[in-house]
């Protein structure tokens, strides 16, 4: 297949909506919502960890209702809370996961190789967090710029030698950078696309910031895996949209950035990394693996409403099974504690109604979370050492996407007969 086929192939995508998304309608194409995928009830913002002095105050809860657009099949939440409310003091520091750092290092090596990046190139990462990834470009002498809305994590990136501007990315920021001669040969965004409230402004910005023969790579959890793997805890307010390759192609093509390649990755329970380029750039051909994944999504029915129909009943059954396990364990006098305090854990615990009646406490490697409490459920967060003092019978792994790494790190709990519990796709005990 030639590069021209990418542009001219007889597939028509909906066009992007102009202006800010309107409540109750698709944030890409503006079609009104009519088809609900799942209702996870009311939940607090998953990153709003509480201090002890906040425990007696009211906590805002927002609906967690997921919709699928019948026109572009973008799965999404309404924007109940603005991005500014969520992301300006974000407690998540990417560098606290070893496997995520390895993932970043491998990506940097691969891109330098594949795109022939040099000291004359320019790399921009959107939502660059604490510089966990760009530091590897900087180490190789490749000019890099991070764009990160949370000032506290951006400060950590600067300390690592990663130049970072504190901004939300969109058309306006892209125009300023392009005017300053900063168009990029590589723009990347890992786990940010889901978090963009104004999707068309974001992807429109990519079009402006990308150099004529540049490449955009974007990683996000793959909707096919989220639905097939019953990963309902990937759904939280910070994630406004849930993409398939199909819906991502709709969005990017509408902004003149056709996707020409895709990689499937094991991260976050199954992600994809899409590669896009300017529609005007005929130098990159679409790959067989893109054609293959399109076919597999089509076969699963991802662009039909039927595909989304039984998700809610499977989610409810997973909740019943997890509660059944916990009730039985606690009734038998077993001690259960958590591991990790990820966003997904808060969806799981709030949806299932699991508080300190089931899980005594959780532990996390990030010192920023120690001494705080999980939102909604008020489960206290301690440093990992606490596990060894408490000697629990069960450790419930909340970031189950890292279960292999965590079970290795905590192999010592077996000394006292401790076992691991993984909640997704449904509760499983690992002796
Ligand atoms: Zn739509």
XYZ file of C-alpha atoms and ligand atoms in Angstrom:
432
model
C 0.000 0.000 0.000
C 1.406 3.413 -0.879
C 1.488 6.491 1.298
C -1.148 8.091 -0.905
C -3.633 5.406 0.063
C -3.527 6.639 3.630
C -4.961 9.956 2.583
C -7.294 8.788 -0.154
C -8.598 5.521 1.183
C -12.366 5.359 1.041
C -13.000 5.703 4.738
C -14.701 8.842 5.839
C -14.235 10.166 9.321
C -16.552 12.552 11.088
C -15.167 16.036 11.147
C -14.102 17.732 14.338
C -16.511 19.911 16.214
C -15.632 23.599 16.450
C -15.317 25.207 19.861
C -15.436 23.812 23.368
C -17.375 20.562 23.935
C -20.950 21.019 25.090
C -22.206 19.076 28.097
C -24.038 15.890 27.088
C -22.344 15.586 23.709
C -19.252 13.990 22.180
C -16.107 16.019 22.822
C -14.847 15.179 19.332
C -17.819 15.319 16.956
C -20.558 16.988 19.036
C -23.157 14.191 18.682
C -25.500 13.988 21.708
C -24.975 11.040 24.063
C -27.618 8.344 23.913
C -25.750 5.132 24.757
C -24.350 4.503 28.227
C -21.515 1.974 28.558
C -21.355 1.759 32.358
C -22.493 3.612 35.465
C -19.882 3.411 38.235
C -21.880 5.598 40.582
C -20.470 8.650 42.318
C -16.777 8.981 43.090
C -14.398 11.647 44.427
C -11.499 12.819 42.248
C -9.055 9.962 42.417
C -5.929 12.027 43.067
C -7.353 14.192 45.827
C -5.634 12.459 48.715
C -6.740 13.787 52.071
C -4.767 15.075 55.025
C -5.828 13.989 58.515
C -7.340 17.417 59.184
C -9.642 17.049 56.141
C -11.240 13.771 57.189
C -14.214 15.410 58.877
C -14.959 17.769 56.003
C -17.347 17.261 53.099
C -15.834 15.699 50.025
C -17.101 16.396 46.519
C -18.286 13.305 44.635
C -18.987 13.373 40.882
C -20.814 10.908 38.652
C -18.749 8.304 36.831
C -21.030 7.601 33.879
C -19.389 6.415 30.686
C -20.905 7.043 27.251
C -20.114 5.840 23.759
C -20.681 8.191 20.812
C -22.798 6.502 18.173
C -21.069 8.417 15.373
C -17.304 8.242 16.092
C -17.394 5.547 18.843
C -15.325 7.628 21.214
C -15.988 6.294 24.720
C -16.016 9.147 27.195
C -17.083 10.798 30.419
C -18.709 14.162 30.527
C -16.412 16.849 31.845
C -17.804 17.072 35.383
C -14.673 18.760 36.642
C -12.310 21.004 34.717
C -8.755 19.996 33.848
C -7.505 22.973 35.850
C -9.151 21.610 38.996
C -7.545 18.222 38.503
C -4.076 18.664 37.119
C -2.485 21.771 38.574
C -1.332 20.072 41.791
C -1.066 16.503 40.639
C 0.398 14.059 43.145
C 1.522 11.475 40.604
C 5.256 11.267 39.993
C 6.102 8.968 37.090
C 9.607 8.208 38.347
C 8.334 6.110 41.250
C 7.777 3.078 39.043
C 10.841 1.135 37.897
C 9.077 -0.634 35.067
C 7.688 2.666 33.754
C 11.210 4.140 33.744
C 12.496 1.130 31.782
C 9.639 1.574 29.347
C 10.636 5.239 28.863
C 14.313 4.389 28.358
C 13.517 1.772 25.720
C 11.222 4.174 23.902
C 13.935 6.850 23.749
C 16.499 4.403 22.285
C 13.955 3.168 19.758
C 12.942 6.662 18.603
C 16.501 7.948 18.264
C 17.242 4.933 16.116
C 14.036 4.856 14.084
C 13.789 8.596 13.364
C 17.541 9.281 13.236
C 17.289 11.981 15.909
C 20.437 14.036 16.533
C 21.685 17.083 18.433
C 19.964 19.150 15.708
C 16.550 17.601 16.346
C 13.886 18.781 18.740
C 11.699 16.613 20.947
C 8.641 17.871 22.807
C 6.756 15.834 25.371
C 3.287 16.867 26.423
C 2.465 16.128 30.048
C 6.143 15.468 30.645
C 5.534 14.937 34.360
C 8.769 14.894 36.403
C 11.032 14.484 33.361
C 11.023 10.673 33.742
C 11.329 10.252 29.952
C 12.888 13.420 28.537
C 15.873 13.005 30.859
C 17.026 10.173 28.582
C 16.919 12.436 25.488
C 18.789 15.139 27.426
C 21.441 12.577 28.415
C 21.933 11.774 24.713
C 22.382 15.471 23.865
C 19.066 15.804 22.014
C 17.240 19.109 22.647
C 14.064 18.397 24.561
C 11.241 20.465 25.979
C 8.586 19.353 28.424
C 5.104 20.846 28.695
C 3.485 20.057 32.018
C 0.528 21.719 33.757
C 1.395 20.640 37.317
C 3.944 23.105 38.669
C 5.097 20.831 41.493
C 6.154 17.984 39.172
C 7.574 20.395 36.554
C 9.933 21.720 39.233
C 11.312 18.202 39.752
C 11.887 17.890 35.976
C 13.821 21.170 35.858
C 16.052 19.906 38.658
C 16.916 16.930 36.416
C 17.989 19.289 33.627
C 14.803 18.918 31.590
C 13.541 22.330 30.383
C 9.830 22.442 31.180
C 7.096 25.003 30.649
C 4.115 24.954 32.986
C 1.112 25.047 30.621
C -1.883 23.126 29.383
C -1.170 22.178 25.794
C -3.429 23.304 22.968
C -3.560 25.441 19.836
C -2.478 28.587 21.680
C 0.674 27.095 23.235
C 1.506 25.370 19.922
C 1.248 28.682 18.014
C 3.555 30.426 20.481
C 6.159 27.663 20.249
C 5.922 27.443 16.449
C 6.309 31.238 16.180
C 9.439 30.959 18.328
C 10.893 28.458 15.836
C 10.341 25.487 18.112
C 8.459 23.080 15.827
C 9.287 19.534 16.811
C 10.626 16.516 14.926
C 9.077 14.283 17.532
C 6.115 15.121 19.734
C 5.129 12.527 22.255
C 2.407 12.150 24.790
C 2.102 9.204 27.130
C -1.171 8.756 28.955
C -2.253 12.314 28.328
C -4.752 12.009 25.467
C -7.333 10.478 27.775
C -6.937 13.446 30.114
C -7.624 16.169 27.572
C -11.013 17.862 28.037
C -10.854 19.833 24.765
C -9.678 17.088 22.443
C -9.907 19.095 19.217
C -7.860 21.939 20.659
C -5.194 19.462 21.764
C -4.868 17.532 18.486
C -5.154 20.810 16.544
C -2.148 21.994 18.565
C -0.154 18.909 17.580
C -0.755 19.744 13.910
C 0.684 23.243 14.440
C 3.680 22.220 16.537
C 4.825 19.313 14.354
C 7.690 19.992 11.894
C 6.809 19.175 8.239
C 8.382 15.715 8.294
C 7.951 15.147 12.038
C 6.229 12.300 13.834
C 3.754 12.309 16.714
C 3.596 9.285 19.012
C 0.830 8.992 21.561
C 0.294 6.155 24.028
C -2.941 5.351 25.768
C -4.695 2.344 27.283
C -6.365 0.433 24.477
C -10.150 0.433 24.778
C -10.275 -3.074 23.328
C -8.251 -4.297 26.317
C -10.186 -2.180 28.806
C -13.498 -3.679 27.701
C -12.357 -7.237 26.954
C -10.234 -7.345 30.137
C -13.035 -5.951 32.335
C -10.654 -3.151 33.406
C -13.369 -0.840 34.653
C -11.007 0.709 37.197
C -9.188 2.472 34.322
C -12.225 4.730 34.335
C -11.900 7.806 36.509
C -12.631 11.525 36.260
C -9.091 12.371 35.211
C -9.606 10.171 32.131
C -12.164 11.976 30.003
C -11.805 9.736 26.915
C -11.091 6.046 26.201
C -9.704 5.368 22.746
C -9.736 2.512 20.336
C -7.507 2.688 17.283
C -10.739 3.358 15.402
C -11.745 6.444 17.382
C -8.138 7.723 17.499
C -7.949 7.481 13.697
C -11.187 9.483 13.434
C -9.782 12.250 15.614
C -6.275 12.463 14.170
C -7.359 12.192 10.522
C -9.879 15.000 11.031
C -6.962 17.235 12.087
C -4.769 16.358 9.115
C -2.576 13.979 11.087
C -3.264 10.479 9.727
C -2.027 7.541 11.762
C 0.449 5.414 9.813
C 1.644 2.908 12.394
C 0.619 1.408 15.719
C 2.369 -0.685 18.348
C 0.683 -2.757 21.022
C 2.305 -2.428 24.449
C 1.843 -4.296 27.723
C 1.736 -1.083 29.810
C -1.343 -0.103 31.842
C -3.034 -3.425 31.208
C -2.602 -3.148 27.416
C -1.892 0.109 25.626
C -1.307 1.201 22.072
C 1.212 3.677 20.726
C -0.013 5.408 17.602
C 2.275 7.120 15.103
C 0.911 10.066 13.146
C 2.365 12.422 10.550
C 1.175 15.328 8.451
C -1.332 14.351 5.745
C 0.957 16.270 3.362
C 4.001 14.112 4.247
C 4.095 11.213 1.776
C 7.400 9.816 3.060
C 5.934 7.337 5.550
C 3.772 4.429 4.475
C 1.144 2.757 6.555
C 2.293 -0.464 8.148
C 0.946 -3.994 8.152
C 0.489 -3.907 11.913
C -1.835 -0.910 11.543
C -3.904 -2.786 8.975
C -3.878 -5.856 11.218
C -5.122 -4.019 14.316
C -7.818 -2.236 12.320
C -9.034 -5.633 11.186
C -9.025 -7.077 14.710
C -10.972 -4.116 16.089
C -13.478 -4.419 13.258
C -13.870 -8.113 13.974
C -14.522 -7.389 17.674
C -17.199 -4.916 16.558
C -15.602 -1.844 18.102
C -17.527 0.470 15.779
C -20.884 -1.114 16.629
C -22.999 -0.375 19.702
C -23.420 -4.098 20.389
C -19.774 -4.354 21.465
C -20.413 -2.171 24.522
C -23.659 -3.769 25.662
C -22.647 -6.389 28.241
C -19.753 -4.472 29.850
C -21.885 -3.138 32.703
C -23.152 -6.558 33.743
C -19.600 -7.959 33.723
C -18.408 -5.039 35.868
C -21.159 -5.643 38.413
C -20.285 -9.317 38.633
C -16.589 -8.478 39.225
C -17.670 -6.236 42.132
C -19.794 -9.003 43.664
C -16.921 -11.498 43.419
C -14.389 -9.141 45.022
C -16.781 -8.368 47.894
C -17.526 -12.053 48.340
C -13.804 -12.735 48.720
C -13.270 -9.878 51.176
C -16.293 -10.756 53.300
C -15.170 -14.354 53.573
C -11.576 -13.378 54.387
C -12.522 -10.890 57.077
C -15.080 -13.239 58.574
C -12.315 -15.850 58.877
C -10.246 -13.276 60.804
C -7.740 -12.639 58.008
C -5.946 -9.303 57.696
C -6.097 -7.565 54.336
C -4.018 -4.540 53.349
C -3.563 -2.765 50.042
C -0.515 -2.111 47.914
C -0.335 1.154 45.975
C -2.554 4.216 45.768
C -3.132 4.593 42.028
C -6.075 6.378 40.440
C -7.524 3.048 39.367
C -7.506 1.841 42.982
C -9.770 4.682 43.974
C -12.336 3.815 41.322
C -12.273 0.187 42.386
C -12.561 0.886 46.125
C -15.234 3.568 45.815
C -17.324 1.616 43.309
C -17.158 -1.513 45.450
C -17.618 0.354 48.760
C -14.388 -0.990 50.270
C -13.157 1.028 53.244
C -11.134 0.213 56.363
C -13.827 -2.336 57.202
C -12.158 -4.532 54.564
C -8.688 -3.071 53.936
C -6.759 -1.820 57.004
C -4.367 0.459 55.113
C -2.417 0.675 51.899
C 1.267 1.347 51.255
C 2.878 3.339 48.457
C 6.432 4.139 47.384
C 5.701 7.795 46.737
C 6.586 9.844 49.857
C 4.125 12.532 48.672
C 1.265 10.214 49.608
C 2.483 9.073 53.031
C 0.345 10.152 55.965
C -2.552 10.912 53.636
C -5.819 9.059 53.086
C -7.460 7.689 49.959
C -10.290 9.921 48.724
C -13.771 8.697 49.570
C -12.710 5.514 51.322
C -10.339 7.209 53.833
C -7.957 4.237 53.823
C -4.617 5.489 55.264
C -1.446 5.399 53.122
C 1.850 4.364 54.700
C 5.389 3.718 53.457
C 5.973 0.133 52.173
C 7.911 -0.848 55.341
C 4.621 -0.929 57.201
C 3.777 -4.201 55.443
C 6.601 -6.008 57.200
C 5.395 -4.885 60.629
C 1.760 -5.739 59.949
C 2.384 -9.184 58.359
C -1.033 -9.292 56.625
C -2.609 -12.471 55.267
C -3.523 -10.796 51.983
C -2.042 -7.915 50.007
C -4.563 -6.468 47.545
C -2.565 -5.158 44.572
C -4.310 -2.005 43.365
C -1.967 -1.200 40.427
C -2.573 -4.712 39.043
C -0.938 -3.697 35.757
C 2.372 -3.863 37.699
C 1.518 -7.084 39.528
C 4.577 -9.047 38.305
C 6.989 -6.328 39.459
C 5.172 -5.925 42.787
C 4.948 -9.650 43.551
C 8.704 -9.891 42.952
C 9.469 -6.924 45.203
C 7.237 -8.272 47.961
C 8.093 -11.958 47.605
C 9.123 -11.872 51.302
C 5.500 -11.816 52.510
C 5.366 -15.550 51.800
C 7.588 -16.055 54.883
C 4.522 -15.637 57.082
C 2.130 -17.167 54.566
C 1.048 -13.852 53.028
C -0.726 -14.051 49.661
C -1.396 -11.592 46.853
C -4.853 -10.673 45.634
C -5.362 -9.235 42.153
C -8.811 -7.660 41.652
C -9.019 -7.387 37.817
C -10.401 -8.891 35.504
C -11.876 -10.631 38.531
C -10.531 -11.419 41.971
C -7.669 -13.963 41.949
C -5.412 -15.103 44.818
C -1.699 -15.694 44.115
C -0.090 -17.810 46.831
Zn -18.397 11.457 18.453
